[in-house]
Amino acid sequence: MGISTVLSILAKTTLAIILAFLGAILWKLLPIVLPRWFASPLLRLHGPPSTSWLFGNLKEKHLSGDDLLNDKWAKEYGPACIIREFFSMPVLMLTDTRGINHVLTHSAHYFKPSQAQRDLARLLGTGVLLTEGEQHRQQRRIMNPAFGPSQIRELTEIFVEKSNELRDVWAAELDAKGEPTCINVSRGLSKMTLDVIGLAGFNYDFISLSPNGRPNELAKAFEDVFTFPVKIPILMILRNLFPVFEIIKDKRLRDIEHARQMMHRIGSELIAQKKAEILRESSEKKTGGIGRQSLQGRDLLTLLIKANMATDIPDSQRLSDEDVLAQVPTFLVAGHETTNTATTWCLYALTQAPAAQRKLRAELLALDTDTPTMDELMALPYLDMVVRESLRLHAPIPETGRVAMRADVIPLDRPFTDRDGVVHDHVKVAKGDVILIPIKALNRLESLWGPDAHEFRPERWETPPAAISCITGVWGHILTFLGGPRACIGYRFSIVEMKALLYALVRAFEFELAVSPRDIKMTPGIVQRPALRADPTGAVQMPLVVRRYRPSESESAVVAAA
Ligand code: HEM
């Protein structure tokens, strides 16, 4: 056989493999896209023109660095409109409060889109963030008590201690570098919130905040996994649609695997330690077995182990080892970057409203303690208004999605007109249709909040508009923590933690934005973090000029009077 024949056979074989591969992709893709391209009832809805066949509207949304497109589209195309995602598939964007409420409360018919979350699922497994149906209900039932008011009251000491530690770290930085100094506040806040969720959730100290602490591998692994690529990550998208692409181990996949292995190791150690502790206690007390009553703690880890080990609970209510282990990365992820990002944006908002920053500081300094209790923090009215307003305007999770598990009719408060000029007071969805809930856009809808909806104005909470009572979010008539059975389990936790942070930091320092507000952009990703437009690496940062607060004589008099 001549060389040319061998080359020809090789070329034909390669071509056949490529065609088979493309065929397999089409085989998988077509049943998903064809009904949504041609049969979805959503196609009759208005929406912005798709700017790319492959990416739909996603490129302009995620790469512009702005967070106003959902607001603009809602204003232009009404309470039920379509935008286009990958392969130009239509997605229903709802900004109607009744419609959103319907989707959120019917959680058995609307699941989280699994394809968009495969990367997260690799990391979190069967944690409460990603499970559905009965498995989810069971996990929520077991864990809810760990996030009730009395448990959060006990955790406040950790929030306050770690907030003061961050304050001292920044004060030491000012001592070393001179005042004022530019500090990337999101870095310190990220370490603080990781330390807090480690301690409060699992009694594990990452010591990531302490300058003398051991180098923290997990904190670094988190940073790698949650730093989103600057360009649209084609391989990640393909992998999420077609798991076969997992054979290509790019950096992201390697980072996820590294973080997963580390969390698995840490989680297994924590669980083994706690189980040993419980077994020791029960043998000392000679209880003759581990029962519900013998495990009294209501902290997260004890509740999980109780559901795993207690001999007097039915098998149907028992958590498997795998489920217990999955909650460790789930809570580290869900409870860490969210509160960090929320507090970062709150400090940013205070730099843009110096009068509000001064008013808040005066209120905080009027309380004569470095270690406030939860009740003291919750009784500060302006602090409460600042936290509400910043969580409204700068919701860290700007949007979420759901997939219709069956055809449905979603009732609406506000009617809309379709492409054929027909007016509807409901919208029909088919099985498999995706619904986008634009949390941030709803928090800033002018028809609910008034013409100044896009301004940071804490005083609006003195007399909130009556219209917002129809927003059925789990907290404060905003959608930041969502609503319904899948609302954020940790909302009380993060509000008290945020208040403790602001209490320690705003009393000690004055903050100014180190760059123009126009230079700050939003990173793409589930949590919307800040970055600098000029920085090609897309690294998360919020550079603030920080100086110690030294009251002028007139301010001292105001504080003394307060
Ligand atoms: C400002 C801070 C936070 C914000 C804005 C926030 C927001 C949210 C949102 C919007 C969801 C729903 C996601 C969806 O269904 O698509 C959610 C779920 C969740 N959050 Fe938070 N969260 C915050 C802090 C926390 C904290 C501190 C914890 C834990 C200590 C936590 C734990 C969770 C968990 C476990 C879920 C899944 C709940 C379920 O599906 O049943 N979150 N969060």
PDB file of C-alpha atoms in Angstrom, residues 8-209:
ATOM      1  CA  SER A   8      -6.261   8.956   2.101  1.00  0.00           C
ATOM      2  CA  ILE A   9      -7.544   6.266   4.561  1.00  0.00           C
ATOM      3  CA  LEU A  10      -6.407   8.420   7.503  1.00  0.00           C
ATOM      4  CA  ALA A  11      -8.135  11.507   6.096  1.00  0.00           C
ATOM      5  CA  LYS A  12     -11.363   9.555   5.491  1.00  0.00           C
ATOM      6  CA  THR A  13     -11.274   8.062   8.994  1.00  0.00           C
ATOM      7  CA  THR A  14     -10.701  11.510  10.552  1.00  0.00           C
ATOM      8  CA  LEU A  15     -13.558  12.939   8.493  1.00  0.00           C
ATOM      9  CA  ALA A  16     -15.830  10.061   9.552  1.00  0.00           C
ATOM     10  CA  ILE A  17     -14.962  10.642  13.236  1.00  0.00           C
ATOM     11  CA  ILE A  18     -15.648  14.389  12.937  1.00  0.00           C
ATOM     12  CA  LEU A  19     -18.963  13.747  11.134  1.00  0.00           C
ATOM     13  CA  ALA A  20     -19.975  11.158  13.757  1.00  0.00           C
ATOM     14  CA  PHE A  21     -19.099  13.645  16.493  1.00  0.00           C
ATOM     15  CA  LEU A  22     -21.102  16.439  14.839  1.00  0.00           C
ATOM     16  CA  GLY A  23     -23.960  14.006  14.278  1.00  0.00           C
ATOM     17  CA  ALA A  24     -23.951  13.068  17.961  1.00  0.00           C
ATOM     18  CA  ILE A  25     -24.044  16.750  18.930  1.00  0.00           C
ATOM     19  CA  LEU A  26     -26.956  17.438  16.583  1.00  0.00           C
ATOM     20  CA  TRP A  27     -28.744  14.317  17.861  1.00  0.00           C
ATOM     21  CA  LYS A  28     -28.529  15.721  21.394  1.00  0.00           C
ATOM     22  CA  LEU A  29     -29.110  19.351  20.471  1.00  0.00           C
ATOM     23  CA  LEU A  30     -32.011  19.158  18.057  1.00  0.00           C
ATOM     24  CA  PRO A  31     -34.612  17.751  20.494  1.00  0.00           C
ATOM     25  CA  ILE A  32     -33.797  20.659  22.811  1.00  0.00           C
ATOM     26  CA  VAL A  33     -33.672  23.486  20.296  1.00  0.00           C
ATOM     27  CA  LEU A  34     -36.246  22.488  17.657  1.00  0.00           C
ATOM     28  CA  PRO A  35     -39.346  22.763  19.885  1.00  0.00           C
ATOM     29  CA  ARG A  36     -38.069  26.002  21.354  1.00  0.00           C
ATOM     30  CA  TRP A  37     -37.255  27.431  17.892  1.00  0.00           C
ATOM     31  CA  PHE A  38     -40.498  26.465  16.229  1.00  0.00           C
ATOM     32  CA  ALA A  39     -43.190  25.360  18.695  1.00  0.00           C
ATOM     33  CA  SER A  40     -42.737  27.441  21.834  1.00  0.00           C
ATOM     34  CA  PRO A  41     -45.715  29.727  22.615  1.00  0.00           C
ATOM     35  CA  LEU A  42     -43.125  32.313  23.651  1.00  0.00           C
ATOM     36  CA  LEU A  43     -42.245  33.031  20.017  1.00  0.00           C
ATOM     37  CA  ARG A  44     -45.230  35.394  19.678  1.00  0.00           C
ATOM     38  CA  LEU A  45     -43.836  37.703  22.392  1.00  0.00           C
ATOM     39  CA  HIS A  46     -41.923  40.895  21.746  1.00  0.00           C
ATOM     40  CA  GLY A  47     -38.289  41.244  22.702  1.00  0.00           C
ATOM     41  CA  PRO A  48     -34.980  42.772  21.680  1.00  0.00           C
ATOM     42  CA  PRO A  49     -33.546  41.616  18.330  1.00  0.00           C
ATOM     43  CA  SER A  50     -31.006  38.818  18.656  1.00  0.00           C
ATOM     44  CA  THR A  51     -27.524  40.122  17.887  1.00  0.00           C
ATOM     45  CA  SER A  52     -25.903  36.721  17.232  1.00  0.00           C
ATOM     46  CA  TRP A  53     -27.284  33.387  16.056  1.00  0.00           C
ATOM     47  CA  LEU A  54     -24.973  31.517  18.417  1.00  0.00           C
ATOM     48  CA  PHE A  55     -25.118  33.735  21.505  1.00  0.00           C
ATOM     49  CA  GLY A  56     -28.523  35.406  21.098  1.00  0.00           C
ATOM     50  CA  ASN A  57     -28.567  38.484  23.381  1.00  0.00           C
ATOM     51  CA  LEU A  58     -26.088  37.038  25.852  1.00  0.00           C
ATOM     52  CA  LYS A  59     -22.964  38.680  24.466  1.00  0.00           C
ATOM     53  CA  GLU A  60     -24.149  42.258  24.927  1.00  0.00           C
ATOM     54  CA  LYS A  61     -25.636  41.334  28.297  1.00  0.00           C
ATOM     55  CA  HIS A  62     -22.619  39.709  29.839  1.00  0.00           C
ATOM     56  CA  LEU A  63     -19.732  41.440  28.149  1.00  0.00           C
ATOM     57  CA  SER A  64     -20.912  45.061  28.343  1.00  0.00           C
ATOM     58  CA  GLY A  65     -20.152  45.228  32.078  1.00  0.00           C
ATOM     59  CA  ASP A  66     -23.401  47.180  32.599  1.00  0.00           C
ATOM     60  CA  ASP A  67     -26.330  45.878  34.549  1.00  0.00           C
ATOM     61  CA  LEU A  68     -29.066  47.973  32.973  1.00  0.00           C
ATOM     62  CA  LEU A  69     -30.033  45.904  29.942  1.00  0.00           C
ATOM     63  CA  ASN A  70     -32.745  43.857  31.706  1.00  0.00           C
ATOM     64  CA  ASP A  71     -34.220  47.128  33.053  1.00  0.00           C
ATOM     65  CA  LYS A  72     -34.163  48.640  29.554  1.00  0.00           C
ATOM     66  CA  TRP A  73     -35.774  45.607  27.922  1.00  0.00           C
ATOM     67  CA  ALA A  74     -38.455  45.374  30.632  1.00  0.00           C
ATOM     68  CA  LYS A  75     -39.323  49.029  30.055  1.00  0.00           C
ATOM     69  CA  GLU A  76     -39.330  48.684  26.274  1.00  0.00           C
ATOM     70  CA  TYR A  77     -41.029  45.286  25.817  1.00  0.00           C
ATOM     71  CA  GLY A  78     -43.277  44.972  28.886  1.00  0.00           C
ATOM     72  CA  PRO A  79     -43.830  42.561  31.784  1.00  0.00           C
ATOM     73  CA  ALA A  80     -43.495  39.400  29.669  1.00  0.00           C
ATOM     74  CA  CYS A  81     -40.978  39.516  26.838  1.00  0.00           C
ATOM     75  CA  ILE A  82     -38.411  37.216  25.263  1.00  0.00           C
ATOM     76  CA  ILE A  83     -34.681  37.500  25.055  1.00  0.00           C
ATOM     77  CA  ARG A  84     -32.493  34.989  23.240  1.00  0.00           C
ATOM     78  CA  GLU A  85     -29.896  32.691  24.783  1.00  0.00           C
ATOM     79  CA  PHE A  86     -27.525  30.175  23.167  1.00  0.00           C
ATOM     80  CA  PHE A  87     -28.504  29.086  19.654  1.00  0.00           C
ATOM     81  CA  SER A  88     -31.054  31.960  19.748  1.00  0.00           C
ATOM     82  CA  MET A  89     -33.431  29.939  21.924  1.00  0.00           C
ATOM     83  CA  PRO A  90     -36.169  32.159  23.384  1.00  0.00           C
ATOM     84  CA  VAL A  91     -36.246  32.780  27.143  1.00  0.00           C
ATOM     85  CA  LEU A  92     -39.237  34.358  28.849  1.00  0.00           C
ATOM     86  CA  MET A  93     -38.221  37.386  30.920  1.00  0.00           C
ATOM     87  CA  LEU A  94     -40.860  38.153  33.530  1.00  0.00           C
ATOM     88  CA  THR A  95     -41.072  41.446  35.405  1.00  0.00           C
ATOM     89  CA  ASP A  96     -44.673  40.954  36.479  1.00  0.00           C
ATOM     90  CA  THR A  97     -44.907  40.378  40.246  1.00  0.00           C
ATOM     91  CA  ARG A  98     -47.872  37.999  40.026  1.00  0.00           C
ATOM     92  CA  GLY A  99     -46.202  35.964  37.294  1.00  0.00           C
ATOM     93  CA  ILE A 100     -42.938  35.755  39.247  1.00  0.00           C
ATOM     94  CA  ASN A 101     -44.809  34.760  42.378  1.00  0.00           C
ATOM     95  CA  HIS A 102     -46.561  31.982  40.423  1.00  0.00           C
ATOM     96  CA  VAL A 103     -43.251  30.563  39.181  1.00  0.00           C
ATOM     97  CA  LEU A 104     -41.536  30.784  42.573  1.00  0.00           C
ATOM     98  CA  THR A 105     -44.361  29.265  44.578  1.00  0.00           C
ATOM     99  CA  HIS A 106     -44.906  26.378  42.130  1.00  0.00           C
ATOM    100  CA  SER A 107     -41.424  25.021  42.683  1.00  0.00           C
ATOM    101  CA  ALA A 108     -42.567  21.470  41.833  1.00  0.00           C
ATOM    102  CA  HIS A 109     -43.316  22.636  38.262  1.00  0.00           C
ATOM    103  CA  TYR A 110     -40.372  24.979  37.811  1.00  0.00           C
ATOM    104  CA  PHE A 111     -36.883  23.566  38.386  1.00  0.00           C
ATOM    105  CA  LYS A 112     -33.523  25.233  38.244  1.00  0.00           C
ATOM    106  CA  PRO A 113     -31.982  24.911  34.736  1.00  0.00           C
ATOM    107  CA  SER A 114     -29.591  22.003  35.170  1.00  0.00           C
ATOM    108  CA  GLN A 115     -27.597  22.639  32.013  1.00  0.00           C
ATOM    109  CA  ALA A 116     -26.550  26.112  33.114  1.00  0.00           C
ATOM    110  CA  GLN A 117     -25.405  24.696  36.429  1.00  0.00           C
ATOM    111  CA  ARG A 118     -23.295  21.716  35.472  1.00  0.00           C
ATOM    112  CA  ASP A 119     -20.073  23.480  36.422  1.00  0.00           C
ATOM    113  CA  LEU A 120     -21.553  24.316  39.814  1.00  0.00           C
ATOM    114  CA  ALA A 121     -22.913  20.790  40.202  1.00  0.00           C
ATOM    115  CA  ARG A 122     -19.428  19.353  39.683  1.00  0.00           C
ATOM    116  CA  LEU A 123     -18.406  21.316  42.748  1.00  0.00           C
ATOM    117  CA  LEU A 124     -21.487  21.080  44.929  1.00  0.00           C
ATOM    118  CA  GLY A 125     -23.000  17.678  44.154  1.00  0.00           C
ATOM    119  CA  THR A 126     -26.283  16.993  45.941  1.00  0.00           C
ATOM    120  CA  GLY A 127     -26.257  20.101  48.172  1.00  0.00           C
ATOM    121  CA  VAL A 128     -29.501  21.951  48.935  1.00  0.00           C
ATOM    122  CA  LEU A 129     -28.737  24.631  46.334  1.00  0.00           C
ATOM    123  CA  LEU A 130     -29.076  22.151  43.458  1.00  0.00           C
ATOM    124  CA  THR A 131     -31.375  19.341  44.535  1.00  0.00           C
ATOM    125  CA  GLU A 132     -35.054  19.289  43.493  1.00  0.00           C
ATOM    126  CA  GLY A 133     -38.333  17.738  44.603  1.00  0.00           C
ATOM    127  CA  GLU A 134     -38.533  15.558  47.703  1.00  0.00           C
ATOM    128  CA  GLN A 135     -34.764  15.438  48.187  1.00  0.00           C
ATOM    129  CA  HIS A 136     -34.713  19.251  48.365  1.00  0.00           C
ATOM    130  CA  ARG A 137     -37.714  19.481  50.698  1.00  0.00           C
ATOM    131  CA  GLN A 138     -36.135  16.983  53.074  1.00  0.00           C
ATOM    132  CA  GLN A 139     -32.810  18.850  53.153  1.00  0.00           C
ATOM    133  CA  ARG A 140     -34.533  22.223  53.743  1.00  0.00           C
ATOM    134  CA  ARG A 141     -36.632  20.776  56.580  1.00  0.00           C
ATOM    135  CA  ILE A 142     -33.521  19.487  58.305  1.00  0.00           C
ATOM    136  CA  MET A 143     -31.467  22.659  57.877  1.00  0.00           C
ATOM    137  CA  ASN A 144     -34.045  25.452  58.368  1.00  0.00           C
ATOM    138  CA  PRO A 145     -33.633  25.547  62.183  1.00  0.00           C
ATOM    139  CA  ALA A 146     -29.924  26.398  61.760  1.00  0.00           C
ATOM    140  CA  PHE A 147     -30.982  29.707  60.181  1.00  0.00           C
ATOM    141  CA  GLY A 148     -33.772  30.779  62.551  1.00  0.00           C
ATOM    142  CA  PRO A 149     -33.528  33.992  64.614  1.00  0.00           C
ATOM    143  CA  SER A 150     -32.338  32.331  67.838  1.00  0.00           C
ATOM    144  CA  GLN A 151     -29.508  30.518  66.075  1.00  0.00           C
ATOM    145  CA  ILE A 152     -28.434  33.708  64.245  1.00  0.00           C
ATOM    146  CA  ARG A 153     -28.421  35.534  67.611  1.00  0.00           C
ATOM    147  CA  GLU A 154     -25.806  33.031  68.822  1.00  0.00           C
ATOM    148  CA  LEU A 155     -23.738  33.435  65.658  1.00  0.00           C
ATOM    149  CA  THR A 156     -23.612  37.237  65.981  1.00  0.00           C
ATOM    150  CA  GLU A 157     -20.557  36.986  68.214  1.00  0.00           C
ATOM    151  CA  ILE A 158     -18.637  35.390  65.315  1.00  0.00           C
ATOM    152  CA  PHE A 159     -19.861  38.078  62.870  1.00  0.00           C
ATOM    153  CA  VAL A 160     -18.748  40.865  65.223  1.00  0.00           C
ATOM    154  CA  GLU A 161     -15.415  39.287  66.105  1.00  0.00           C
ATOM    155  CA  LYS A 162     -14.467  38.721  62.460  1.00  0.00           C
ATOM    156  CA  SER A 163     -15.688  42.239  61.478  1.00  0.00           C
ATOM    157  CA  ASN A 164     -13.412  43.736  64.132  1.00  0.00           C
ATOM    158  CA  GLU A 165     -10.577  41.559  62.870  1.00  0.00           C
ATOM    159  CA  LEU A 166     -11.035  42.938  59.344  1.00  0.00           C
ATOM    160  CA  ARG A 167     -11.133  46.480  60.756  1.00  0.00           C
ATOM    161  CA  ASP A 168      -7.811  45.818  62.527  1.00  0.00           C
ATOM    162  CA  VAL A 169      -6.235  44.347  59.379  1.00  0.00           C
ATOM    163  CA  TRP A 170      -7.133  47.503  57.429  1.00  0.00           C
ATOM    164  CA  ALA A 171      -5.961  49.746  60.277  1.00  0.00           C
ATOM    165  CA  ALA A 172      -2.607  47.924  60.235  1.00  0.00           C
ATOM    166  CA  GLU A 173      -2.421  48.477  56.464  1.00  0.00           C
ATOM    167  CA  LEU A 174      -2.971  52.206  56.994  1.00  0.00           C
ATOM    168  CA  ASP A 175      -0.225  52.211  59.655  1.00  0.00           C
ATOM    169  CA  ALA A 176       2.174  50.460  57.311  1.00  0.00           C
ATOM    170  CA  LYS A 177       1.427  52.424  54.127  1.00  0.00           C
ATOM    171  CA  GLY A 178       0.374  55.788  55.518  1.00  0.00           C
ATOM    172  CA  GLU A 179      -2.992  57.524  55.239  1.00  0.00           C
ATOM    173  CA  PRO A 180      -5.020  57.603  53.130  1.00  0.00           C
ATOM    174  CA  THR A 181      -4.396  54.283  51.410  1.00  0.00           C
ATOM    175  CA  CYS A 182      -6.138  52.655  48.471  1.00  0.00           C
ATOM    176  CA  ILE A 183      -7.507  49.271  49.527  1.00  0.00           C
ATOM    177  CA  ASN A 184      -9.238  46.697  47.339  1.00  0.00           C
ATOM    178  CA  VAL A 185     -12.024  46.200  49.858  1.00  0.00           C
ATOM    179  CA  SER A 186     -13.578  43.192  48.154  1.00  0.00           C
ATOM    180  CA  ARG A 187     -10.450  41.117  48.883  1.00  0.00           C
ATOM    181  CA  GLY A 188     -10.622  41.633  52.658  1.00  0.00           C
ATOM    182  CA  LEU A 189     -14.399  41.215  52.705  1.00  0.00           C
ATOM    183  CA  SER A 190     -14.092  37.962  50.782  1.00  0.00           C
ATOM    184  CA  LYS A 191     -11.644  36.558  53.346  1.00  0.00           C
ATOM    185  CA  MET A 192     -13.807  37.719  56.228  1.00  0.00           C
ATOM    186  CA  THR A 193     -16.986  36.141  54.879  1.00  0.00           C
ATOM    187  CA  LEU A 194     -15.170  32.857  54.143  1.00  0.00           C
ATOM    188  CA  ASP A 195     -13.868  32.761  57.722  1.00  0.00           C
ATOM    189  CA  VAL A 196     -17.374  33.476  59.033  1.00  0.00           C
ATOM    190  CA  ILE A 197     -19.196  30.764  57.088  1.00  0.00           C
ATOM    191  CA  GLY A 198     -16.453  28.248  57.961  1.00  0.00           C
ATOM    192  CA  LEU A 199     -16.770  28.969  61.663  1.00  0.00           C
ATOM    193  CA  ALA A 200     -20.517  29.592  61.856  1.00  0.00           C
ATOM    194  CA  GLY A 201     -21.496  26.669  59.638  1.00  0.00           C
ATOM    195  CA  PHE A 202     -18.892  24.043  60.416  1.00  0.00           C
ATOM    196  CA  ASN A 203     -16.743  25.235  63.305  1.00  0.00           C
ATOM    197  CA  TYR A 204     -13.793  25.336  60.898  1.00  0.00           C
ATOM    198  CA  ASP A 205     -11.475  28.347  60.943  1.00  0.00           C
ATOM    199  CA  PHE A 206      -9.999  29.082  57.528  1.00  0.00           C
ATOM    200  CA  ILE A 207      -7.915  31.826  59.186  1.00  0.00           C
ATOM    201  CA  SER A 208      -7.815  33.482  55.777  1.00  0.00           C
ATOM    202  CA  LEU A 209      -8.127  36.991  57.258  1.00  0.00           C
TER     203      LEU A 209
END
